[in-house]
Coordinates of C-alpha atoms and ligand atoms in Angstrom, one line a residue:
M143 CA 0.0 0.0 0.0
A144 CA 1.2 3.5 -0.8
K145 CA 2.6 5.5 2.1
R146 CA 0.6 8.4 3.4
D147 CA 1.2 11.3 5.6
D148 CA -0.3 9.6 8.6
K149 CA 2.3 10.4 11.3
P150 CA 1.0 12.1 14.4
I151 CA 1.1 15.7 13.4
E152 CA 3.3 16.8 16.4
R153 CA 6.1 14.4 15.3
A154 CA 5.7 15.2 11.6
Q155 CA 6.5 18.8 12.2
N156 CA 9.3 18.6 14.7
P157 CA 11.0 15.2 15.3
F158 CA 12.6 16.5 18.5
N159 CA 9.4 17.1 20.5
F160 CA 10.5 14.8 23.3
D161 CA 7.8 13.5 25.5
I162 CA 9.1 14.1 29.0
S163 CA 5.9 13.3 30.8
T164 CA 6.7 9.6 31.1
N165 CA 9.2 8.4 33.6
E166 CA 10.1 5.3 31.7
E167 CA 13.0 3.0 32.6
R168 CA 16.3 4.8 31.6
P169 CA 20.0 4.1 32.4
P170 CA 21.3 5.6 35.6
Q171 CA 22.0 9.3 35.6
E172 CA 25.8 8.8 35.7
Y173 CA 25.5 7.4 32.2
Y174 CA 24.0 10.7 31.0
D175 CA 26.4 12.8 33.0
R176 CA 29.3 11.0 31.4
I177 CA 28.0 11.8 27.9
K178 CA 27.3 15.4 28.9
A179 CA 30.9 15.7 30.1
K180 CA 32.1 14.5 26.7
F181 CA 29.8 17.0 25.0
A182 CA 31.4 19.8 27.0
E183 CA 34.9 18.5 26.3
E184 CA 34.2 18.5 22.5
R185 CA 32.7 22.0 22.7
D186 CA 35.7 23.4 24.7
L187 CA 38.1 21.9 22.2
R188 CA 36.4 23.7 19.4
L189 CA 36.3 27.0 21.3
D190 CA 40.0 26.7 22.0
Y191 CA 40.8 26.2 18.3
R192 CA 38.4 28.9 17.2
P193 CA 38.1 31.6 19.9
D194 CA 37.5 34.1 17.1
G195 CA 33.7 33.4 16.7
D196 CA 32.1 34.9 13.7
S197 CA 35.3 36.5 12.5
Q198 CA 36.7 33.1 11.5
Y199 CA 34.5 33.6 8.4
I200 CA 34.9 36.0 5.5
L201 CA 31.5 37.7 5.1
D202 CA 32.4 40.3 2.5
L203 CA 33.5 38.5 -0.6
E204 CA 35.6 41.1 -2.3
G205 CA 38.5 41.3 -4.7
E206 CA 39.7 37.8 -5.7
L207 CA 37.0 36.3 -3.5
A208 CA 34.1 38.2 -5.2
R209 CA 33.7 35.4 -7.8
Y210 CA 32.4 33.0 -5.1
E211 CA 29.3 35.2 -5.0
V212 CA 28.7 35.6 -8.7
D213 CA 25.5 34.2 -10.0
P214 CA 26.2 31.1 -12.2
Y215 CA 22.6 30.7 -13.2
G216 CA 21.4 34.0 -14.5
T217 CA 24.1 34.1 -17.1
D218 CA 22.3 36.5 -19.5
F219 CA 22.6 39.9 -18.0
V220 CA 19.6 41.9 -19.0
E221 CA 20.4 45.6 -19.8
R222 CA 17.7 48.1 -18.8
E223 CA 17.3 51.8 -18.1
P224 CA 17.4 52.9 -14.5
L225 CA 13.9 53.2 -12.9
T226 CA 12.7 56.4 -11.2
D227 CA 9.1 55.5 -10.7
E228 CA 6.9 54.9 -7.6
V229 CA 5.2 51.7 -6.3
E230 CA 3.0 51.1 -3.3
V231 CA 4.9 48.1 -1.9
L232 CA 8.5 47.3 -2.6
F233 CA 10.1 44.0 -1.4
I234 CA 13.8 43.8 -1.0
G235 CA 14.3 40.1 -2.0
G236 CA 12.1 37.8 -4.0
G237 CA 12.0 34.5 -1.9
F238 CA 9.2 33.0 0.1
S239 CA 8.8 36.1 2.3
A240 CA 8.0 38.3 -0.6
L241 CA 5.9 35.7 -2.4
L242 CA 3.7 34.8 0.6
T243 CA 3.1 38.4 1.6
S244 CA 2.4 39.5 -1.9
A245 CA -0.3 36.9 -2.2
R246 CA -2.0 38.3 1.0
L247 CA -1.6 41.9 -0.2
R248 CA -3.3 41.0 -3.5
Q249 CA -6.2 39.6 -1.5
H250 CA -6.4 43.0 0.2
G251 CA -6.5 44.7 -3.2
V252 CA -2.9 46.1 -3.3
E253 CA -2.0 46.3 -7.0
S254 CA 1.3 48.0 -7.2
I255 CA 3.9 45.5 -5.9
R256 CA 7.5 45.4 -6.9
I257 CA 10.1 42.8 -6.0
V258 CA 13.7 43.9 -6.3
E259 CA 15.9 40.8 -6.4
R260 CA 19.6 40.2 -6.8
G261 CA 19.1 36.9 -8.6
A262 CA 17.7 36.6 -12.1
D263 CA 14.3 35.2 -10.9
V264 CA 12.2 34.8 -7.8
G265 CA 12.9 31.9 -5.4
G266 CA 15.5 33.2 -2.9
T267 CA 17.1 30.1 -1.2
W268 CA 15.7 27.9 -3.9
Y269 CA 17.0 30.1 -6.7
W270 CA 20.6 30.1 -5.3
N271 CA 20.9 26.6 -4.0
R272 CA 20.8 24.2 -6.9
Y273 CA 23.5 21.7 -5.8
P274 CA 23.0 18.1 -6.7
G275 CA 20.7 16.4 -4.2
I276 CA 19.1 19.6 -2.9
A277 CA 15.8 19.0 -1.1
C278 CA 14.0 20.3 2.0
D279 CA 13.8 18.3 5.2
V280 CA 10.5 19.8 6.3
V281 CA 7.5 17.9 5.2
A282 CA 6.5 19.4 1.8
Y283 CA 2.8 19.6 2.5
D284 CA 3.7 22.1 5.3
Y285 CA 6.8 23.7 3.9
L286 CA 5.6 24.8 0.5
P287 CA 3.3 27.7 1.1
L288 CA 0.0 28.7 -0.5
L289 CA -0.8 25.1 -1.5
D290 CA -4.6 25.8 -1.0
E291 CA -4.5 28.9 -3.1
M292 CA -2.3 27.3 -5.7
E293 CA -4.4 24.1 -5.7
Y294 CA -1.2 22.2 -5.7
V295 CA -0.1 19.0 -3.8
P296 CA 3.7 18.4 -3.8
T297 CA 4.8 15.3 -5.6
R298 CA 6.8 13.9 -2.6
H299 CA 6.7 13.9 1.2
Y300 CA 9.9 15.8 1.1
A301 CA 10.2 18.1 -2.0
G302 CA 13.3 18.4 -4.1
G303 CA 14.8 21.9 -4.7
E304 CA 13.7 22.0 -8.3
E305 CA 10.0 21.5 -7.4
I306 CA 10.2 24.1 -4.7
Y307 CA 11.9 26.6 -7.1
Q308 CA 9.1 26.0 -9.6
H309 CA 6.5 26.5 -7.0
C310 CA 8.0 29.9 -6.2
Q311 CA 7.8 30.8 -9.9
A312 CA 4.2 29.6 -10.1
I313 CA 3.3 31.8 -7.2
A314 CA 4.9 34.8 -8.9
R315 CA 3.0 34.1 -12.1
R316 CA -0.3 33.4 -10.3
Y317 CA -0.1 36.8 -8.4
D318 CA 1.3 38.8 -11.4
L319 CA 4.5 39.6 -9.5
Y320 CA 6.7 39.5 -12.6
D321 CA 5.1 42.6 -14.1
L322 CA 6.9 45.1 -11.9
A323 CA 9.7 42.9 -10.6
V324 CA 13.3 43.9 -11.3
F325 CA 16.0 41.2 -11.2
Q326 CA 19.8 41.1 -11.1
T327 CA 19.4 44.2 -9.0
T328 CA 20.8 44.8 -5.5
V329 CA 19.4 47.5 -3.3
T330 CA 22.1 49.8 -2.0
S331 CA 20.2 52.2 0.2
T332 CA 16.7 52.7 1.5
E333 CA 16.0 56.2 2.9
W334 CA 12.8 57.6 4.5
N335 CA 11.7 61.0 3.1
A336 CA 9.5 62.5 5.8
E337 CA 8.2 65.3 3.5
E338 CA 6.9 62.9 0.9
S339 CA 6.1 60.1 3.4
R340 CA 7.9 57.8 0.9
W341 CA 10.9 55.5 1.0
H342 CA 13.6 56.3 -1.6
V343 CA 15.3 53.1 -2.8
R344 CA 18.5 53.1 -4.7
T345 CA 20.1 50.2 -6.4
D346 CA 23.4 49.1 -8.1
R347 CA 21.6 49.5 -11.4
G348 CA 21.3 53.2 -10.9
D349 CA 17.6 53.0 -10.0
H350 CA 16.1 55.7 -7.7
M351 CA 12.6 54.4 -7.0
R352 CA 10.1 55.5 -4.5
A353 CA 7.8 53.3 -2.4
R354 CA 5.1 53.9 0.2
F355 CA 5.9 50.7 2.1
V356 CA 9.2 48.7 2.1
I357 CA 9.4 45.1 3.2
C358 CA 12.9 43.7 3.9
A359 CA 12.5 40.2 2.6
N360 CA 16.1 39.3 2.0
G361 CA 16.3 36.1 3.9
T362 CA 18.1 34.9 6.9
L363 CA 20.8 32.7 5.3
S364 CA 21.3 34.2 1.9
K365 CA 24.8 35.6 1.6
P366 CA 27.5 32.9 1.1
K367 CA 30.4 33.0 3.5
L368 CA 33.9 31.4 3.4
A369 CA 36.1 30.1 6.1
R370 CA 39.1 32.3 6.6
I371 CA 41.9 29.9 5.4
D372 CA 45.5 30.8 4.7
G373 CA 46.5 30.4 1.1
M374 CA 42.9 30.1 -0.3
T375 CA 43.6 32.3 -3.3
S376 CA 46.7 30.4 -4.2
F377 CA 44.7 27.2 -5.0
T378 CA 45.3 26.4 -8.7
G379 CA 42.3 24.0 -9.1
H380 CA 38.7 24.9 -9.6
S381 CA 36.6 26.0 -6.7
F382 CA 33.1 27.3 -5.8
H383 CA 30.6 27.8 -3.0
S384 CA 27.8 25.2 -2.5
S385 CA 25.2 27.9 -3.3
R386 CA 26.8 28.8 -6.6
W387 CA 27.1 25.3 -8.2
D388 CA 29.1 25.3 -11.4
Y389 CA 27.4 22.8 -13.6
E390 CA 29.4 23.9 -16.5
Y391 CA 32.5 22.4 -14.8
T392 CA 30.8 19.4 -13.2
G393 CA 28.3 18.5 -15.9
Q394 CA 24.6 18.5 -15.3
N395 CA 24.8 15.0 -13.9
L396 CA 28.3 15.4 -12.5
E397 CA 29.5 13.3 -15.5
N398 CA 32.6 15.5 -15.8
L399 CA 33.8 14.4 -12.4
S400 CA 34.6 10.8 -13.2
D401 CA 38.3 11.6 -13.7
K402 CA 38.5 14.3 -11.1
V403 CA 39.7 14.4 -7.5
V404 CA 37.2 16.4 -5.6
G405 CA 37.3 17.9 -2.0
I406 CA 34.5 19.5 0.0
I407 CA 35.1 21.6 3.1
G408 CA 32.2 21.5 5.6
T409 CA 29.7 18.8 6.7
G410 CA 26.6 20.9 7.5
A411 CA 23.1 20.3 6.0
S412 CA 24.2 21.4 2.5
A413 CA 27.2 19.1 2.4
V414 CA 25.2 16.2 3.7
Q415 CA 23.0 16.4 0.6
I416 CA 25.9 17.0 -1.8
I417 CA 28.4 14.3 -0.6
P418 CA 26.4 11.2 -1.7
N419 CA 26.2 12.6 -5.2
L420 CA 29.9 13.5 -5.3
G421 CA 30.8 10.1 -3.9
A422 CA 29.0 8.4 -6.7
A423 CA 30.4 10.6 -9.4
A424 CA 34.0 11.6 -8.6
K425 CA 37.1 9.6 -9.2
E426 CA 38.1 10.4 -5.6
L427 CA 36.3 12.4 -2.9
F428 CA 37.9 13.9 0.2
V429 CA 35.5 15.2 2.8
F430 CA 37.2 17.7 5.2
Q431 CA 35.2 17.5 8.4
R432 CA 35.4 19.8 11.5
T433 CA 32.2 18.7 13.3
P434 CA 29.9 15.9 12.1
S435 CA 26.2 16.5 11.6
S436 CA 23.6 14.2 13.1
I437 CA 22.1 12.0 10.4
D438 CA 18.7 10.5 11.0
V439 CA 16.5 8.3 8.7
R440 CA 14.9 10.2 5.9
D441 CA 11.4 8.7 5.6
D442 CA 10.4 9.9 2.2
W443 CA 7.8 8.7 -0.3
A444 CA 6.1 9.8 -3.5
T445 CA 2.7 11.4 -2.7
D446 CA -0.1 8.9 -2.8
E447 CA -2.3 10.0 -5.6
E448 CA -5.5 8.7 -4.0
W449 CA -4.7 10.6 -0.8
A450 CA -4.0 13.7 -2.7
A451 CA -7.2 13.4 -4.7
R452 CA -9.2 13.2 -1.5
L453 CA -7.8 16.4 0.0
E454 CA -10.6 18.9 0.6
P455 CA -10.1 22.6 -0.3
G456 CA -8.4 24.4 2.6
W457 CA -6.5 21.2 3.6
Q458 CA -3.2 22.9 4.1
A459 CA -4.6 25.6 6.3
Q460 CA -6.3 22.9 8.4
R461 CA -3.0 21.1 8.7
R462 CA -1.3 24.2 9.9
A463 CA -4.0 25.0 12.4
K464 CA -3.6 21.4 13.8
I465 CA 0.1 21.7 14.0
I466 CA -0.1 25.0 15.9
E467 CA -2.8 23.6 18.1
A468 CA -0.5 20.6 18.9
Q469 CA 2.3 23.0 19.7
R470 CA 0.0 25.0 22.0
R471 CA -1.1 21.8 23.8
Q472 CA 2.5 20.8 24.3
A473 CA 3.3 24.2 25.7
D474 CA 0.3 24.0 28.0
R475 CA 1.4 20.5 29.2
S476 CA 4.9 21.8 29.9
R477 CA 3.5 24.8 31.8
R478 CA 1.1 22.6 33.9
T479 CA 3.6 19.9 34.8
T480 CA 4.4 19.6 38.5
L481 CA 8.0 18.8 37.7
T482 CA 10.6 21.3 38.9
R483 CA 12.5 23.4 36.3
E484 CA 15.6 21.3 37.0
E485 CA 13.8 18.0 36.6
K486 CA 12.2 19.2 33.3
I487 CA 15.6 20.2 31.9
R488 CA 17.2 16.9 33.1
R489 CA 14.5 14.8 31.4
Q490 CA 14.7 16.9 28.2
E491 CA 18.5 16.4 28.2
N492 CA 18.3 12.7 28.8
A493 CA 15.7 12.2 26.1
N494 CA 17.9 14.2 23.8
I495 CA 21.0 12.1 24.6
D496 CA 19.0 8.9 24.0
A497 CA 18.1 10.3 20.5
M498 CA 21.7 11.1 19.8
M499 CA 22.9 7.7 21.0
R500 CA 20.4 6.1 18.6
I501 CA 22.0 8.2 15.8
H502 CA 25.4 6.9 17.0
K503 CA 24.2 3.3 16.8
R504 CA 22.9 3.8 13.3
I505 CA 26.4 5.0 12.3
D506 CA 28.0 1.8 13.8
E507 CA 25.5 -0.3 11.9
I508 CA 26.1 1.4 8.5
V509 CA 29.7 2.5 8.4
E510 CA 32.0 -0.4 7.9
D511 CA 35.4 1.1 9.0
P512 CA 35.3 1.6 12.8
E513 CA 37.6 4.6 12.8
T514 CA 35.5 6.4 10.2
A515 CA 32.3 5.5 12.1
E516 CA 33.8 7.0 15.3
S517 CA 34.7 10.2 13.4
L518 CA 31.2 10.5 12.1
K519 CA 29.6 10.6 15.6
P520 CA 28.3 13.9 16.7
W521 CA 29.0 14.8 20.4
Y522 CA 26.4 17.4 21.2
M523 CA 22.8 17.7 22.0
L524 CA 20.4 17.4 19.0
M525 CA 19.4 20.9 17.8
C526 CA 22.7 22.4 18.8
K527 CA 23.2 22.2 15.0
R528 CA 20.7 21.7 12.2
P529 CA 19.7 18.0 12.4
C530 CA 20.0 16.2 9.0
F531 CA 18.1 13.3 7.5
H532 CA 19.6 11.2 4.8
N533 CA 19.7 7.5 3.8
D534 CA 22.7 7.7 1.5
Y535 CA 25.1 9.9 3.4
L536 CA 26.6 7.3 5.8
P537 CA 26.8 4.5 3.2
T538 CA 28.8 6.9 1.0
F539 CA 31.7 6.5 3.4
N540 CA 31.9 2.8 2.6
R541 CA 32.8 3.6 -1.0
P542 CA 36.5 2.9 -1.7
N543 CA 36.9 6.3 -3.5
V544 CA 35.5 8.4 -0.6
H545 CA 37.8 9.5 2.2
L546 CA 36.8 11.3 5.4
V547 CA 39.5 13.7 6.6
D548 CA 38.5 14.2 10.2
T549 CA 40.2 17.4 11.5
H550 CA 38.9 16.7 15.0
G551 CA 37.4 20.2 15.5
K552 CA 40.4 22.0 14.1
G553 CA 39.1 22.6 10.6
I554 CA 41.2 23.3 7.5
T555 CA 43.4 26.3 8.2
Q556 CA 45.7 26.1 5.2
I557 CA 45.4 25.6 1.5
A558 CA 48.4 25.1 -0.8
P559 CA 48.4 25.6 -4.6
E560 CA 47.6 21.9 -5.0
G561 CA 44.9 21.6 -2.3
P562 CA 44.0 21.7 1.4
V563 CA 46.7 20.9 4.0
F564 CA 46.0 19.1 7.3
E565 CA 48.6 18.0 9.8
G566 CA 51.4 18.3 7.3
R567 CA 49.7 16.4 4.5
T568 CA 48.6 18.2 1.3
Y569 CA 45.5 16.8 -0.5
P570 CA 45.9 17.6 -4.2
L571 CA 42.5 18.3 -5.8
D572 CA 41.0 19.2 -9.1
L573 CA 37.9 20.7 -7.6
L574 CA 37.3 22.2 -4.1
I575 CA 33.8 22.9 -2.9
Y576 CA 33.2 25.3 0.0
A577 CA 30.1 24.1 1.9
T578 CA 30.9 26.6 4.6
G579 CA 27.4 28.2 5.0
F580 CA 26.0 31.7 5.0
E581 CA 26.1 34.9 6.9
V582 CA 23.4 35.0 9.6
Q583 CA 21.8 38.4 9.3
K584 CA 21.1 40.5 12.3
T585 CA 17.7 41.5 10.9
G586 CA 17.5 40.4 7.3
I587 CA 19.1 43.7 6.3
Y588 CA 22.4 44.5 4.6
N589 CA 21.5 47.7 3.0
R590 CA 21.8 51.2 4.4
I591 CA 18.4 51.8 5.9
I592 CA 17.9 55.4 7.0
G593 CA 14.8 56.1 9.0
E594 CA 13.3 59.2 10.5
G595 CA 15.8 62.0 11.4
G596 CA 18.5 60.3 9.4
L597 CA 18.9 57.5 11.8
D598 CA 20.7 54.5 10.3
L599 CA 19.2 51.2 11.4
D600 CA 22.7 49.7 11.9
D601 CA 23.4 52.5 14.4
K602 CA 20.1 51.9 16.2
Y603 CA 20.9 48.2 16.5
G604 CA 24.5 49.1 17.6
E605 CA 23.0 49.4 21.0
G606 CA 21.2 46.1 20.7
I607 CA 18.4 45.0 18.4
R608 CA 15.1 46.7 19.0
T609 CA 12.0 45.6 17.3
L610 CA 8.3 44.8 17.9
V611 CA 7.8 41.1 17.2
G612 CA 10.9 41.2 14.9
I613 CA 8.9 43.0 12.2
H614 CA 8.6 46.7 13.2
T615 CA 11.2 49.0 14.5
H616 CA 10.4 52.4 15.9
G617 CA 11.5 55.4 13.8
F618 CA 11.4 53.4 10.6
P619 CA 7.8 54.0 9.5
N620 CA 6.1 51.9 6.8
L621 CA 9.0 49.5 7.0
F622 CA 8.6 45.8 7.8
I623 CA 11.2 43.2 8.4
M624 CA 10.7 39.5 7.7
G625 CA 12.6 36.5 9.1
G626 CA 14.9 38.6 11.2
Y627 CA 15.9 38.3 14.9
Q628 CA 13.4 38.8 17.7
A629 CA 10.9 36.8 15.7
S630 CA 10.0 33.3 17.0
F631 CA 12.1 30.3 16.1
Q632 CA 10.0 27.8 14.1
F633 CA 11.4 24.5 12.7
N634 CA 9.3 25.1 9.6
L635 CA 10.4 28.6 8.5
T636 CA 7.5 29.2 6.1
D637 CA 5.0 28.9 9.0
L638 CA 6.8 31.9 10.6
L639 CA 6.9 33.8 7.3
Q640 CA 3.2 33.2 6.7
V641 CA 2.3 34.6 10.2
Q642 CA 4.6 37.6 9.6
G643 CA 3.2 38.1 6.0
D644 CA -0.4 37.9 7.2
H645 CA 0.4 40.5 9.9
I646 CA 2.2 42.9 7.5
A647 CA -0.7 42.6 5.0
N648 CA -3.1 43.4 7.8
C649 CA -1.1 46.4 8.9
I650 CA -0.9 47.8 5.3
D651 CA -4.6 47.2 4.9
H652 CA -5.3 49.0 8.2
V653 CA -3.4 52.1 7.0
R654 CA -5.0 52.1 3.5
S655 CA -8.6 51.4 4.7
G656 CA -8.3 54.0 7.5
G657 CA -7.2 56.7 5.0
F658 CA -3.8 57.0 6.8
D659 CA -0.4 57.3 5.2
I660 CA 2.1 56.3 7.9
I661 CA 2.4 53.5 10.4
D662 CA 5.1 53.3 13.1
C663 CA 5.2 51.2 16.2
T664 CA 5.4 53.0 19.5
E665 CA 8.6 53.1 21.5
E666 CA 6.7 51.6 24.5
A667 CA 5.4 48.6 22.5
E668 CA 9.0 48.0 21.1
E669 CA 10.5 48.2 24.6
Q670 CA 8.0 45.7 26.0
W671 CA 8.9 43.3 23.2
V672 CA 12.6 43.7 23.8
Q673 CA 12.1 42.9 27.4
E674 CA 10.0 39.9 26.5
V675 CA 12.7 38.6 24.2
I676 CA 15.3 39.1 27.0
E677 CA 13.2 37.3 29.5
H678 CA 12.7 34.2 27.3
R679 CA 16.3 34.0 26.1
G680 CA 17.2 33.4 29.7
K681 CA 15.3 30.1 29.5
T682 CA 17.8 28.5 27.2
T683 CA 21.3 27.4 28.0
R684 CA 22.1 26.6 24.4
N685 CA 24.6 29.4 24.0
Q686 CA 26.8 28.2 26.8
E687 CA 26.4 24.5 26.4
C688 CA 26.2 23.8 22.7
T689 CA 29.0 23.1 20.3
P690 CA 29.9 26.2 18.3
G691 CA 28.0 27.0 15.1
Y692 CA 25.8 29.6 13.6
Y693 CA 22.9 28.7 15.9
N694 CA 24.8 30.1 18.9
F695 CA 27.0 32.8 17.5
E696 CA 29.9 30.3 17.2
G697 CA 29.7 29.8 21.0
Q698 CA 30.5 33.5 21.8
E699 CA 28.7 35.7 24.2
N700 CA 26.1 37.9 22.6
R701 CA 23.7 40.5 23.9
R702 CA 20.6 38.8 25.2
Q703 CA 18.2 40.7 22.9
D704 CA 20.2 39.9 19.7
G705 CA 18.5 36.6 18.9
N706 CA 15.3 34.8 18.4
Y707 CA 12.2 35.0 20.6
N708 CA 12.2 31.8 22.6
G709 CA 8.7 32.0 24.1
G710 CA 7.3 29.5 21.6
F711 CA 5.5 29.9 18.3
P712 CA 2.0 29.8 19.7
A713 CA 2.9 32.6 22.1
Y714 CA 4.3 34.6 19.2
I715 CA 1.2 34.2 17.2
D716 CA -0.9 35.2 20.2
H717 CA 1.2 38.3 20.7
I718 CA 0.7 39.3 17.1
G719 CA -3.1 38.7 17.5
R720 CA -3.1 41.0 20.6
L721 CA -1.2 43.7 18.7
E722 CA -3.8 43.6 16.0
A723 CA -6.7 43.6 18.5
T724 CA -5.3 46.7 20.2
F725 CA -3.8 48.4 17.2
D726 CA -4.0 52.0 18.4
Q727 CA -2.1 51.2 21.6
N728 CA 0.8 49.8 19.8
F729 CA 1.1 51.8 16.6
V730 CA 0.8 55.4 15.6
L731 CA -1.1 56.0 12.5
T732 CA -0.9 59.4 10.8
K733 CA -2.1 61.2 7.8
A734 CA 0.5 63.1 5.7
Ligands
NDP453 P1 26.5 25.4 7.8 O1 26.8 26.7 8.4 O2 25.5 24.6 8.5 O3 27.8 24.5 7.7 C1 29.0 25.0 7.5 C2 30.0 23.9 7.6 O4 31.3 24.3 7.3 C3 30.1 23.3 9.0 O5 30.1 21.9 8.9 C4 31.4 23.9 9.6 O6 31.9 23.1 10.6 C5 32.2 23.8 8.3 N1 33.4 24.6 8.3 C6 33.6 25.9 8.5 N2 34.9 26.3 8.5 C7 35.6 25.1 8.3 C8 36.9 24.8 8.2 N3 37.9 25.8 8.3 N4 37.3 23.6 8.0 C9 36.4 22.6 7.9 N5 35.1 22.8 8.0 C10 34.7 24.1 8.2 O7 26.0 25.7 6.3 P2 25.1 24.8 5.3 O8 25.1 25.5 4.0 O9 25.5 23.4 5.4 O10 23.7 24.9 6.0 C11 23.1 26.2 6.3 C12 21.7 26.0 6.7 O11 20.8 25.9 5.6 C13 21.3 24.8 7.5 O12 21.6 24.9 8.9 C14 19.8 24.7 7.3 O13 19.1 25.6 8.1 C15 19.7 25.1 5.9 N6 19.7 23.9 5.0 C16 18.7 23.0 5.1 C17 18.7 21.8 4.4 C18 17.6 20.9 4.5 O14 16.4 21.1 4.7 N7 18.0 19.6 4.5 C19 19.7 21.5 3.4 C20 20.8 22.6 3.4 C21 20.8 23.7 4.1 P3 31.5 23.3 12.1 O15 30.2 22.5 12.3 O16 32.6 22.8 12.9 O17 31.3 24.8 12.3

């Protein structure tokens, strides 16, 4: 019988919703304490090697490194005259944030919508990341947005990148977003003009456009970064970043790699999907690992056509409502429990360790060489790093042409003209792929954003991020930020973006229908939210206890308000609901 999406909805959404209410038989506490001590040891080792936090990465890819950011897909550069017109709503970025919100704005009757996008098409993450094996690990029936509106059912339980990219394009077509969109265009400054009550948006194509509302929709992980490695530019082979795949070099099906020695630096979620494909195609593959990812079973299947045919209109909205309801029930259960805070944490941690040890066991069962198996074992709590799901990753290390170079937390620090160097040995390569991740934006903003009174948003945030629900920031009227800090963490990012997009569309509708021109949040509402973020960030020990990575600012101290809201997604939704119910107390609406 065909498989269906019949998992309990709580687990389907977040596989790490540990049930801590049962007190089932478990090993003695000393067993867990020993493992926790090993976690701490591994973390400290990494912090000793890399005390430089975020600055171990090169974020501004300039000079010889600029080529790592060049778009290999939009090869035809489209010449056009600079624009000097005005639109009602302007999105910086054309990924899911812009697409979702535009759909809602259209429903509210907003006609003039422009997407300004660096790539040559919409899609954001799914435009840039086209590496072999790309897919999303969040259930497609939940991850792909607007399935009800688009009357579309994904073809698999976990969708591949190409399908998601095509869905983005379909949304843009369905909501006529291509008409005013400008591609291959990067916003360079966004300035509020108080006399005109308009934003002035300038770009690297000489545009000087005006917009009534600006929405920063430029993603949370969209700018590729490189590890700072001595001798990088001396490498004489070919190299690129995972999000700028050079199919011209590799061949569309990697057929050109059959006589090539390939290396990949990084073993995060991108690399985990890439490596099985490289292992199958390359003459030799060297995987340079600093910290292993956790690899769980990927339970994927083709969508059962009968199941899909029976779905009633509005099925995705109902699924979402159920998921959020389940999260709400879980939060209530956790609040109501009579367990002490310490006991709750202890049980959570023990359940987490059990799950990680199950992942270790799977490695021993699959990976034939015991030394390689040991190297592939992650020693940290699940969710310290993005958990991965793959069925071909671990078996790839049984291939005779695939070699794991375990740098034991040190990482690659030197590259010779022939290839990476580790502990005195040079690994000569034809191709080196950097799967070293992305800059994590403070707010989803890179561009000069100048608000009321000439205040630069970067300067405002210099004292610590200040927003209302991560979306509004006082002194920056008619500006909305999506996917940035101080918003809630949600395993399925598009759920968060949908909640934010709905709220932004409601705000814009409120301004328009009330005959107003300007909306700004009050300083008081902003201050309350900052305090709320600070209070809830105190509830997690992730920063201090986790292995370094981008989830915890590479293990460095950071200001307590400069992060996600940790009060839970249902509480975040409720807060937005309250804001909308008491609009006038939280926002100032004015006529020009
Ligand atoms: P990550 O930032 O997660 O990974 C970067 C990798 O580079 C890490 O393994 C890091 O090691 C390694 N690294 C950095 N410097 C060095 C060095 N000098 N030597 C050796 N290794 C080094 O980036 P990804 O692109 O993999 O993933 C980014 C995010 O994108 C994911 O967390 C996830 O949110 C999303 N994503 C989701 C996917 C999915 O749904 N399956 C697939 C792909 C991405 P260390 O761990 O030690 O820091």
